[in-house]
């Protein structure tokens, strides 16, 4: 397929572009930042004309796309004024979705966020593990936009039942070099309670994108995408009991099982995390004394 990836220069985007190319796809990275390279195109996603133009065709590089992966955004709360976050993220997503529909593209996969689940959980979650079944609980402008993007996708797929839009509610994206800090999280269980001690390896995030492109049916679906484990060495049941004592734990938790349920992604997408921070630390050997 010929696939446009918006935000392909970002932390998750780099892994997605790499994975899709390894799978044999032709990938165009639509971003405002990045080095001149194969498939890189400078685009301001807030400008509908630019977005529509590059999705419909680009000189001799392509004359139409088969799918769009939309990852570009101000990626977290607090990085820009709230109004700037709302304007940038909402407008960019509308432009990408609308331009893709106008171009006849039927498959879109995009980055929603774990934040719609109620992060930072100053109000405790309704139950643990959290899943896609309870209504969105945005607690910031950033997560409000993510919720509104999902609502927009629902309506767009209602307008055009042949269109498939998949929202991947990514957890905190990590690269292997980030795992150096993970053992320090054990010092304070509250330090990472804000997302139920979750994360996602960028390579597994890319796997989820690839699976969604392969398997998603027409219509809208949202999936939590997280690692199979937590960022902690302590057991998941112990963490839940200590930090959220009044919250029902609705299933038996494995020792380090994620509390951001990925059961739906496993069932419908065939998603299965392949990377854990524990693999990095277990592969390190302790120097022996002479």
PDB file of C-alpha atoms in Angstrom:
ATOM      1  CA  UNK A   1       0.000   0.000   0.000  1.00  0.00           C
ATOM      2  CA  UNK A   2       0.882   3.654  -0.324  1.00  0.00           C
ATOM      3  CA  UNK A   3       0.451   5.139   3.141  1.00  0.00           C
ATOM      4  CA  UNK A   4       0.825   8.665   4.493  1.00  0.00           C
ATOM      5  CA  UNK A   5       1.987   8.911   8.108  1.00  0.00           C
ATOM      6  CA  UNK A   6       1.497  12.336   9.655  1.00  0.00           C
ATOM      7  CA  UNK A   7       4.000  13.130  12.383  1.00  0.00           C
ATOM      8  CA  UNK A   8       6.348  10.458  11.102  1.00  0.00           C
ATOM      9  CA  UNK A   9       9.331  12.304  12.562  1.00  0.00           C
ATOM     10  CA  UNK A  10       8.037  11.988  16.132  1.00  0.00           C
ATOM     11  CA  UNK A  11       8.809   9.413  18.784  1.00  0.00           C
ATOM     12  CA  UNK A  12       6.072   6.990  17.793  1.00  0.00           C
ATOM     13  CA  UNK A  13       6.081   8.095  14.165  1.00  0.00           C
ATOM     14  CA  UNK A  14       9.666   6.997  13.554  1.00  0.00           C
ATOM     15  CA  UNK A  15       8.874   3.468  14.685  1.00  0.00           C
ATOM     16  CA  UNK A  16       5.665   3.395  12.640  1.00  0.00           C
ATOM     17  CA  UNK A  17       7.413   4.529   9.459  1.00  0.00           C
ATOM     18  CA  UNK A  18      10.161   1.963   9.997  1.00  0.00           C
ATOM     19  CA  UNK A  19       7.709  -0.890  10.660  1.00  0.00           C
ATOM     20  CA  UNK A  20       5.503  -0.144   7.674  1.00  0.00           C
ATOM     21  CA  UNK A  21       8.488   0.055   5.345  1.00  0.00           C
ATOM     22  CA  UNK A  22       9.780  -3.239   6.713  1.00  0.00           C
ATOM     23  CA  UNK A  23       6.351  -4.676   5.897  1.00  0.00           C
ATOM     24  CA  UNK A  24       6.859  -3.612   2.291  1.00  0.00           C
ATOM     25  CA  UNK A  25       4.624  -0.540   2.258  1.00  0.00           C
ATOM     26  CA  UNK A  26       5.458   2.728   0.488  1.00  0.00           C
ATOM     27  CA  UNK A  27       5.387   5.384   3.204  1.00  0.00           C
ATOM     28  CA  UNK A  28       5.248   9.185   3.038  1.00  0.00           C
ATOM     29  CA  UNK A  29       6.104  11.094   6.203  1.00  0.00           C
ATOM     30  CA  UNK A  30       3.998  14.265   6.378  1.00  0.00           C
ATOM     31  CA  UNK A  31       5.485  16.529   9.024  1.00  0.00           C
ATOM     32  CA  UNK A  32       6.758  20.035   9.683  1.00  0.00           C
ATOM     33  CA  UNK A  33      10.065  18.812  11.058  1.00  0.00           C
ATOM     34  CA  UNK A  34      12.501  16.224   9.768  1.00  0.00           C
ATOM     35  CA  UNK A  35      15.437  15.750   7.476  1.00  0.00           C
ATOM     36  CA  UNK A  36      15.208  15.591   3.719  1.00  0.00           C
ATOM     37  CA  UNK A  37      14.909  11.892   3.040  1.00  0.00           C
ATOM     38  CA  UNK A  38      12.911   9.272   1.193  1.00  0.00           C
ATOM     39  CA  UNK A  39       9.224  10.003   1.571  1.00  0.00           C
ATOM     40  CA  UNK A  40       9.555  13.125   3.718  1.00  0.00           C
ATOM     41  CA  UNK A  41       7.164  15.939   2.822  1.00  0.00           C
ATOM     42  CA  UNK A  42       6.880  19.239   4.696  1.00  0.00           C
ATOM     43  CA  UNK A  43       3.206  19.921   5.376  1.00  0.00           C
ATOM     44  CA  UNK A  44       1.338  22.284   7.678  1.00  0.00           C
ATOM     45  CA  UNK A  45      -1.606  20.129   8.731  1.00  0.00           C
ATOM     46  CA  UNK A  46      -3.522  23.193   9.918  1.00  0.00           C
ATOM     47  CA  UNK A  47      -3.750  24.266   6.273  1.00  0.00           C
ATOM     48  CA  UNK A  48      -6.494  22.257   4.583  1.00  0.00           C
ATOM     49  CA  UNK A  49      -5.272  23.122   1.088  1.00  0.00           C
ATOM     50  CA  UNK A  50      -1.832  21.696   1.784  1.00  0.00           C
ATOM     51  CA  UNK A  51      -3.282  18.546   3.342  1.00  0.00           C
ATOM     52  CA  UNK A  52      -5.740  17.918   0.512  1.00  0.00           C
ATOM     53  CA  UNK A  53      -3.076  18.594  -2.095  1.00  0.00           C
ATOM     54  CA  UNK A  54      -0.496  16.172  -0.728  1.00  0.00           C
ATOM     55  CA  UNK A  55      -3.074  13.435  -0.069  1.00  0.00           C
ATOM     56  CA  UNK A  56      -4.458  13.607  -3.614  1.00  0.00           C
ATOM     57  CA  UNK A  57      -1.029  13.491  -5.245  1.00  0.00           C
ATOM     58  CA  UNK A  58       2.525  14.791  -5.226  1.00  0.00           C
ATOM     59  CA  UNK A  59       4.387  15.419  -8.483  1.00  0.00           C
ATOM     60  CA  UNK A  60       5.903  12.111  -9.612  1.00  0.00           C
ATOM     61  CA  UNK A  61       5.985  10.576  -6.127  1.00  0.00           C
ATOM     62  CA  UNK A  62       2.395   9.388  -5.891  1.00  0.00           C
ATOM     63  CA  UNK A  63      -0.960   9.934  -7.546  1.00  0.00           C
ATOM     64  CA  UNK A  64      -3.101   8.757  -4.657  1.00  0.00           C
ATOM     65  CA  UNK A  65      -2.903   6.947  -1.332  1.00  0.00           C
ATOM     66  CA  UNK A  66      -4.415   3.761   0.028  1.00  0.00           C
ATOM     67  CA  UNK A  67      -4.407   4.657   3.727  1.00  0.00           C
ATOM     68  CA  UNK A  68      -3.543   7.399   6.194  1.00  0.00           C
ATOM     69  CA  UNK A  69      -1.981   7.048   9.653  1.00  0.00           C
ATOM     70  CA  UNK A  70      -2.478  10.269  11.612  1.00  0.00           C
ATOM     71  CA  UNK A  71      -0.048  10.703  14.509  1.00  0.00           C
ATOM     72  CA  UNK A  72       0.848  14.401  14.311  1.00  0.00           C
ATOM     73  CA  UNK A  73      -0.191  16.556  17.268  1.00  0.00           C
ATOM     74  CA  UNK A  74       0.990  18.568  20.200  1.00  0.00           C
ATOM     75  CA  UNK A  75       1.575  15.286  22.049  1.00  0.00           C
ATOM     76  CA  UNK A  76       0.661  15.959  25.678  1.00  0.00           C
ATOM     77  CA  UNK A  77      -1.023  18.405  28.048  1.00  0.00           C
ATOM     78  CA  UNK A  78       0.958  21.405  29.229  1.00  0.00           C
ATOM     79  CA  UNK A  79       3.312  21.724  26.262  1.00  0.00           C
ATOM     80  CA  UNK A  80       1.431  24.707  24.820  1.00  0.00           C
ATOM     81  CA  UNK A  81      -1.364  27.023  25.958  1.00  0.00           C
ATOM     82  CA  UNK A  82      -4.685  25.184  26.065  1.00  0.00           C
ATOM     83  CA  UNK A  83      -6.181  27.233  23.233  1.00  0.00           C
ATOM     84  CA  UNK A  84      -3.150  26.500  21.045  1.00  0.00           C
ATOM     85  CA  UNK A  85      -3.393  22.780  21.801  1.00  0.00           C
ATOM     86  CA  UNK A  86      -7.095  22.758  20.941  1.00  0.00           C
ATOM     87  CA  UNK A  87      -6.666  24.716  17.714  1.00  0.00           C
ATOM     88  CA  UNK A  88      -3.669  22.762  16.459  1.00  0.00           C
ATOM     89  CA  UNK A  89      -4.835  19.260  17.279  1.00  0.00           C
ATOM     90  CA  UNK A  90      -8.517  19.580  16.452  1.00  0.00           C
ATOM     91  CA  UNK A  91      -7.998  21.443  13.189  1.00  0.00           C
ATOM     92  CA  UNK A  92      -5.209  19.134  12.040  1.00  0.00           C
ATOM     93  CA  UNK A  93      -7.273  16.029  12.663  1.00  0.00           C
ATOM     94  CA  UNK A  94     -10.326  17.443  10.910  1.00  0.00           C
ATOM     95  CA  UNK A  95      -8.212  18.417   7.902  1.00  0.00           C
ATOM     96  CA  UNK A  96      -6.611  14.972   7.656  1.00  0.00           C
ATOM     97  CA  UNK A  97      -9.882  13.073   8.059  1.00  0.00           C
ATOM     98  CA  UNK A  98     -11.792  15.292   5.649  1.00  0.00           C
ATOM     99  CA  UNK A  99      -9.078  15.378   2.986  1.00  0.00           C
ATOM    100  CA  UNK A 100      -8.730  11.591   3.153  1.00  0.00           C
ATOM    101  CA  UNK A 101     -12.491  11.140   2.739  1.00  0.00           C
ATOM    102  CA  UNK A 102     -12.578  13.579  -0.191  1.00  0.00           C
ATOM    103  CA  UNK A 103      -9.775  11.585  -1.817  1.00  0.00           C
ATOM    104  CA  UNK A 104     -11.747   8.351  -1.480  1.00  0.00           C
ATOM    105  CA  UNK A 105      -9.408   6.808   1.111  1.00  0.00           C
ATOM    106  CA  UNK A 106     -11.276   4.195   3.102  1.00  0.00           C
ATOM    107  CA  UNK A 107      -8.775   3.263   5.811  1.00  0.00           C
ATOM    108  CA  UNK A 108      -7.556   5.658   8.519  1.00  0.00           C
ATOM    109  CA  UNK A 109      -5.700   4.812  11.715  1.00  0.00           C
ATOM    110  CA  UNK A 110      -4.885   7.543  14.189  1.00  0.00           C
ATOM    111  CA  UNK A 111      -3.435   8.257  17.609  1.00  0.00           C
ATOM    112  CA  UNK A 112      -6.051   8.788  20.249  1.00  0.00           C
ATOM    113  CA  UNK A 113      -4.823   8.657  23.843  1.00  0.00           C
ATOM    114  CA  UNK A 114      -5.050   6.874  27.167  1.00  0.00           C
ATOM    115  CA  UNK A 115      -5.875  10.293  28.634  1.00  0.00           C
ATOM    116  CA  UNK A 116      -9.543   9.922  27.587  1.00  0.00           C
ATOM    117  CA  UNK A 117      -9.838   7.224  30.266  1.00  0.00           C
ATOM    118  CA  UNK A 118      -9.656   9.829  33.039  1.00  0.00           C
ATOM    119  CA  UNK A 119      -5.946  10.473  33.457  1.00  0.00           C
ATOM    120  CA  UNK A 120      -4.328  11.593  35.714  1.00  0.00           C
ATOM    121  CA  UNK A 121      -6.862   9.670  37.855  1.00  0.00           C
ATOM    122  CA  UNK A 122      -7.099  12.303  40.567  1.00  0.00           C
ATOM    123  CA  UNK A 123     -10.646  10.946  40.495  1.00  0.00           C
ATOM    124  CA  UNK A 124     -10.081   7.180  40.745  1.00  0.00           C
ATOM    125  CA  UNK A 125     -11.002   4.999  37.772  1.00  0.00           C
ATOM    126  CA  UNK A 126     -14.389   3.244  37.915  1.00  0.00           C
ATOM    127  CA  UNK A 127     -12.676  -0.153  38.054  1.00  0.00           C
ATOM    128  CA  UNK A 128      -9.324  -1.828  37.376  1.00  0.00           C
ATOM    129  CA  UNK A 129      -8.186  -2.787  34.777  1.00  0.00           C
ATOM    130  CA  UNK A 130      -9.714   0.096  32.837  1.00  0.00           C
ATOM    131  CA  UNK A 131     -11.033  -0.665  29.375  1.00  0.00           C
ATOM    132  CA  UNK A 132     -12.960   0.876  26.480  1.00  0.00           C
ATOM    133  CA  UNK A 133     -16.402   0.193  27.950  1.00  0.00           C
ATOM    134  CA  UNK A 134     -17.008   3.239  30.136  1.00  0.00           C
ATOM    135  CA  UNK A 135     -17.626   6.766  28.788  1.00  0.00           C
ATOM    136  CA  UNK A 136     -14.686   9.046  28.134  1.00  0.00           C
ATOM    137  CA  UNK A 137     -13.559  11.216  31.058  1.00  0.00           C
ATOM    138  CA  UNK A 138     -11.303  13.936  29.634  1.00  0.00           C
ATOM    139  CA  UNK A 139      -9.577  15.965  32.371  1.00  0.00           C
ATOM    140  CA  UNK A 140      -7.525  18.382  30.234  1.00  0.00           C
ATOM    141  CA  UNK A 141      -7.868  20.300  26.989  1.00  0.00           C
ATOM    142  CA  UNK A 142      -5.532  17.790  25.354  1.00  0.00           C
ATOM    143  CA  UNK A 143      -7.720  14.832  26.334  1.00  0.00           C
ATOM    144  CA  UNK A 144     -10.876  16.774  25.516  1.00  0.00           C
ATOM    145  CA  UNK A 145      -9.618  17.106  21.941  1.00  0.00           C
ATOM    146  CA  UNK A 146      -8.863  13.383  21.816  1.00  0.00           C
ATOM    147  CA  UNK A 147     -12.421  12.676  22.924  1.00  0.00           C
ATOM    148  CA  UNK A 148     -13.860  15.090  20.358  1.00  0.00           C
ATOM    149  CA  UNK A 149     -11.726  13.490  17.635  1.00  0.00           C
ATOM    150  CA  UNK A 150     -13.262  10.124  18.477  1.00  0.00           C
ATOM    151  CA  UNK A 151     -16.752  11.635  18.337  1.00  0.00           C
ATOM    152  CA  UNK A 152     -15.935  13.178  14.966  1.00  0.00           C
ATOM    153  CA  UNK A 153     -14.714   9.822  13.665  1.00  0.00           C
ATOM    154  CA  UNK A 154     -17.963   8.173  14.766  1.00  0.00           C
ATOM    155  CA  UNK A 155     -19.997  10.657  12.748  1.00  0.00           C
ATOM    156  CA  UNK A 156     -17.743  10.530   9.685  1.00  0.00           C
ATOM    157  CA  UNK A 157     -18.033   6.752   9.517  1.00  0.00           C
ATOM    158  CA  UNK A 158     -21.795   7.109   9.891  1.00  0.00           C
ATOM    159  CA  UNK A 159     -21.805   9.449   6.888  1.00  0.00           C
ATOM    160  CA  UNK A 160     -19.715   6.980   4.902  1.00  0.00           C
ATOM    161  CA  UNK A 161     -20.212   3.397   6.145  1.00  0.00           C
ATOM    162  CA  UNK A 162     -17.396   2.131   3.898  1.00  0.00           C
ATOM    163  CA  UNK A 163     -14.777   4.180   5.750  1.00  0.00           C
ATOM    164  CA  UNK A 164     -12.748   2.558   8.529  1.00  0.00           C
ATOM    165  CA  UNK A 165     -11.345   4.837  11.264  1.00  0.00           C
ATOM    166  CA  UNK A 166      -9.423   3.192  14.094  1.00  0.00           C
ATOM    167  CA  UNK A 167      -8.531   5.174  17.225  1.00  0.00           C
ATOM    168  CA  UNK A 168      -5.537   3.741  19.054  1.00  0.00           C
ATOM    169  CA  UNK A 169      -5.502   4.985  22.646  1.00  0.00           C
ATOM    170  CA  UNK A 170      -1.764   4.817  23.106  1.00  0.00           C
ATOM    171  CA  UNK A 171      -0.233   4.690  26.551  1.00  0.00           C
ATOM    172  CA  UNK A 172       2.958   6.620  27.394  1.00  0.00           C
ATOM    173  CA  UNK A 173       5.290   5.886  24.453  1.00  0.00           C
ATOM    174  CA  UNK A 174       8.789   4.699  25.345  1.00  0.00           C
ATOM    175  CA  UNK A 175      11.977   3.925  23.433  1.00  0.00           C
ATOM    176  CA  UNK A 176      14.489   1.390  24.808  1.00  0.00           C
ATOM    177  CA  UNK A 177      16.776   4.151  26.072  1.00  0.00           C
ATOM    178  CA  UNK A 178      13.940   5.372  28.318  1.00  0.00           C
ATOM    179  CA  UNK A 179      13.990   2.136  30.302  1.00  0.00           C
ATOM    180  CA  UNK A 180      17.052   3.243  32.261  1.00  0.00           C
ATOM    181  CA  UNK A 181      14.777   5.275  34.533  1.00  0.00           C
ATOM    182  CA  UNK A 182      12.182   2.580  35.193  1.00  0.00           C
ATOM    183  CA  UNK A 183      13.696   0.995  38.361  1.00  0.00           C
ATOM    184  CA  UNK A 184      13.491   4.385  40.086  1.00  0.00           C
ATOM    185  CA  UNK A 185       9.701   4.344  39.823  1.00  0.00           C
ATOM    186  CA  UNK A 186       9.552   1.742  42.614  1.00  0.00           C
ATOM    187  CA  UNK A 187      10.570   4.363  45.172  1.00  0.00           C
ATOM    188  CA  UNK A 188       7.093   5.952  45.146  1.00  0.00           C
ATOM    189  CA  UNK A 189       3.976   4.144  43.953  1.00  0.00           C
ATOM    190  CA  UNK A 190       2.221   7.481  43.451  1.00  0.00           C
ATOM    191  CA  UNK A 191       4.806   8.749  40.984  1.00  0.00           C
ATOM    192  CA  UNK A 192       3.261   6.856  38.081  1.00  0.00           C
ATOM    193  CA  UNK A 193      -0.293   6.298  39.317  1.00  0.00           C
ATOM    194  CA  UNK A 194      -1.460   8.952  36.856  1.00  0.00           C
ATOM    195  CA  UNK A 195      -1.760   6.342  34.109  1.00  0.00           C
ATOM    196  CA  UNK A 196      -2.032   3.190  36.244  1.00  0.00           C
ATOM    197  CA  UNK A 197       1.694   2.556  35.790  1.00  0.00           C
ATOM    198  CA  UNK A 198       1.290   1.952  32.061  1.00  0.00           C
ATOM    199  CA  UNK A 199       3.507   2.442  28.995  1.00  0.00           C
ATOM    200  CA  UNK A 200       3.917   1.223  25.432  1.00  0.00           C
ATOM    201  CA  UNK A 201       7.137   0.417  23.630  1.00  0.00           C
ATOM    202  CA  UNK A 202       7.204   2.465  20.414  1.00  0.00           C
ATOM    203  CA  UNK A 203       7.892  -0.702  18.429  1.00  0.00           C
ATOM    204  CA  UNK A 204       4.742  -2.311  19.812  1.00  0.00           C
ATOM    205  CA  UNK A 205       2.842   0.888  19.086  1.00  0.00           C
ATOM    206  CA  UNK A 206       3.964   0.484  15.488  1.00  0.00           C
ATOM    207  CA  UNK A 207       2.799  -3.129  15.543  1.00  0.00           C
ATOM    208  CA  UNK A 208      -0.671  -1.948  16.608  1.00  0.00           C
ATOM    209  CA  UNK A 209      -0.788   0.490  13.693  1.00  0.00           C
ATOM    210  CA  UNK A 210       0.230  -2.232  11.249  1.00  0.00           C
ATOM    211  CA  UNK A 211      -2.377  -4.636  12.652  1.00  0.00           C
ATOM    212  CA  UNK A 212      -5.099  -2.004  12.432  1.00  0.00           C
ATOM    213  CA  UNK A 213      -4.241  -1.298   8.806  1.00  0.00           C
ATOM    214  CA  UNK A 214      -4.453  -5.014   8.058  1.00  0.00           C
ATOM    215  CA  UNK A 215      -7.546  -5.987  10.013  1.00  0.00           C
ATOM    216  CA  UNK A 216      -9.799  -3.022  10.845  1.00  0.00           C
ATOM    217  CA  UNK A 217     -13.303  -3.293   9.403  1.00  0.00           C
ATOM    218  CA  UNK A 218     -15.425  -0.390   8.128  1.00  0.00           C
ATOM    219  CA  UNK A 219     -16.782   1.799  10.908  1.00  0.00           C
ATOM    220  CA  UNK A 220     -15.184   3.233  14.036  1.00  0.00           C
ATOM    221  CA  UNK A 221     -13.445   1.382  16.846  1.00  0.00           C
ATOM    222  CA  UNK A 222     -11.215   2.518  19.708  1.00  0.00           C
ATOM    223  CA  UNK A 223      -8.540   0.354  21.300  1.00  0.00           C
ATOM    224  CA  UNK A 224      -6.285   0.816  24.318  1.00  0.00           C
ATOM    225  CA  UNK A 225      -2.695   0.104  23.270  1.00  0.00           C
ATOM    226  CA  UNK A 226      -0.308  -0.577  26.139  1.00  0.00           C
ATOM    227  CA  UNK A 227       2.487  -2.921  27.120  1.00  0.00           C
ATOM    228  CA  UNK A 228       1.482  -6.222  28.679  1.00  0.00           C
ATOM    229  CA  UNK A 229       3.146  -5.227  31.958  1.00  0.00           C
ATOM    230  CA  UNK A 230       3.498  -2.148  34.165  1.00  0.00           C
ATOM    231  CA  UNK A 231       6.506   0.097  34.758  1.00  0.00           C
ATOM    232  CA  UNK A 232       6.842  -1.280  38.312  1.00  0.00           C
ATOM    233  CA  UNK A 233       8.651  -4.177  39.944  1.00  0.00           C
ATOM    234  CA  UNK A 234       5.911  -4.441  42.584  1.00  0.00           C
ATOM    235  CA  UNK A 235       2.869  -6.587  41.835  1.00  0.00           C
ATOM    236  CA  UNK A 236      -0.119  -5.052  40.103  1.00  0.00           C
ATOM    237  CA  UNK A 237      -2.556  -6.285  42.763  1.00  0.00           C
ATOM    238  CA  UNK A 238      -0.453  -4.715  45.509  1.00  0.00           C
ATOM    239  CA  UNK A 239      -0.274  -1.381  43.687  1.00  0.00           C
ATOM    240  CA  UNK A 240      -4.015  -1.270  43.061  1.00  0.00           C
ATOM    241  CA  UNK A 241      -4.814  -2.085  46.706  1.00  0.00           C
ATOM    242  CA  UNK A 242      -2.417   0.530  48.065  1.00  0.00           C
ATOM    243  CA  UNK A 243      -3.125   3.472  45.766  1.00  0.00           C
ATOM    244  CA  UNK A 244      -6.769   2.859  44.816  1.00  0.00           C
ATOM    245  CA  UNK A 245      -8.162   0.969  47.844  1.00  0.00           C
ATOM    246  CA  UNK A 246     -11.805   1.777  47.070  1.00  0.00           C
ATOM    247  CA  UNK A 247     -11.720   0.717  43.406  1.00  0.00           C
ATOM    248  CA  UNK A 248     -13.011  -2.697  42.366  1.00  0.00           C
ATOM    249  CA  UNK A 249     -10.458  -4.974  40.709  1.00  0.00           C
ATOM    250  CA  UNK A 250     -12.652  -6.835  38.237  1.00  0.00           C
ATOM    251  CA  UNK A 251     -10.246  -9.618  37.252  1.00  0.00           C
ATOM    252  CA  UNK A 252      -7.338 -11.483  38.753  1.00  0.00           C
ATOM    253  CA  UNK A 253      -4.184  -9.588  37.839  1.00  0.00           C
ATOM    254  CA  UNK A 254      -1.018 -11.356  36.838  1.00  0.00           C
ATOM    255  CA  UNK A 255       2.019 -10.348  38.847  1.00  0.00           C
ATOM    256  CA  UNK A 256       2.936  -7.401  36.622  1.00  0.00           C
ATOM    257  CA  UNK A 257      -0.124  -7.340  34.367  1.00  0.00           C
ATOM    258  CA  UNK A 258      -1.085  -4.025  32.813  1.00  0.00           C
ATOM    259  CA  UNK A 259      -4.030  -2.223  34.375  1.00  0.00           C
ATOM    260  CA  UNK A 260      -4.784  -0.629  30.993  1.00  0.00           C
ATOM    261  CA  UNK A 261      -6.675  -3.527  29.477  1.00  0.00           C
ATOM    262  CA  UNK A 262      -5.484  -4.597  26.031  1.00  0.00           C
ATOM    263  CA  UNK A 263      -7.914  -7.501  25.793  1.00  0.00           C
ATOM    264  CA  UNK A 264     -10.006  -5.822  23.077  1.00  0.00           C
ATOM    265  CA  UNK A 265      -6.924  -5.079  20.946  1.00  0.00           C
ATOM    266  CA  UNK A 266      -5.810  -8.663  21.343  1.00  0.00           C
ATOM    267  CA  UNK A 267      -9.200 -10.007  20.254  1.00  0.00           C
ATOM    268  CA  UNK A 268      -9.922  -7.714  17.343  1.00  0.00           C
ATOM    269  CA  UNK A 269      -6.511  -6.657  16.025  1.00  0.00           C
ATOM    270  CA  UNK A 270      -4.353  -9.621  16.942  1.00  0.00           C
ATOM    271  CA  UNK A 271      -2.175  -7.190  18.893  1.00  0.00           C
ATOM    272  CA  UNK A 272       0.350  -8.774  21.248  1.00  0.00           C
ATOM    273  CA  UNK A 273       3.157  -6.730  22.840  1.00  0.00           C
ATOM    274  CA  UNK A 274       6.596  -8.124  22.059  1.00  0.00           C
ATOM    275  CA  UNK A 275       8.758  -5.746  24.112  1.00  0.00           C
ATOM    276  CA  UNK A 276       9.134  -5.048  27.827  1.00  0.00           C
ATOM    277  CA  UNK A 277      11.438  -2.863  29.850  1.00  0.00           C
ATOM    278  CA  UNK A 278      12.184  -5.968  31.933  1.00  0.00           C
ATOM    279  CA  UNK A 279      13.901  -7.591  28.946  1.00  0.00           C
ATOM    280  CA  UNK A 280      16.408  -4.733  28.780  1.00  0.00           C
ATOM    281  CA  UNK A 281      17.236  -4.887  32.477  1.00  0.00           C
ATOM    282  CA  UNK A 282      17.349  -8.694  32.676  1.00  0.00           C
ATOM    283  CA  UNK A 283      19.855  -8.796  29.819  1.00  0.00           C
ATOM    284  CA  UNK A 284      22.329  -6.686  31.753  1.00  0.00           C
ATOM    285  CA  UNK A 285      24.975  -8.569  33.670  1.00  0.00           C
ATOM    286  CA  UNK A 286      26.491  -7.460  36.946  1.00  0.00           C
ATOM    287  CA  UNK A 287      30.279  -6.975  36.657  1.00  0.00           C
ATOM    288  CA  UNK A 288      32.238  -9.515  38.682  1.00  0.00           C
ATOM    289  CA  UNK A 289      35.087  -8.569  40.927  1.00  0.00           C
ATOM    290  CA  UNK A 290      38.584  -9.738  40.022  1.00  0.00           C
TER     291      UNK A 290
END
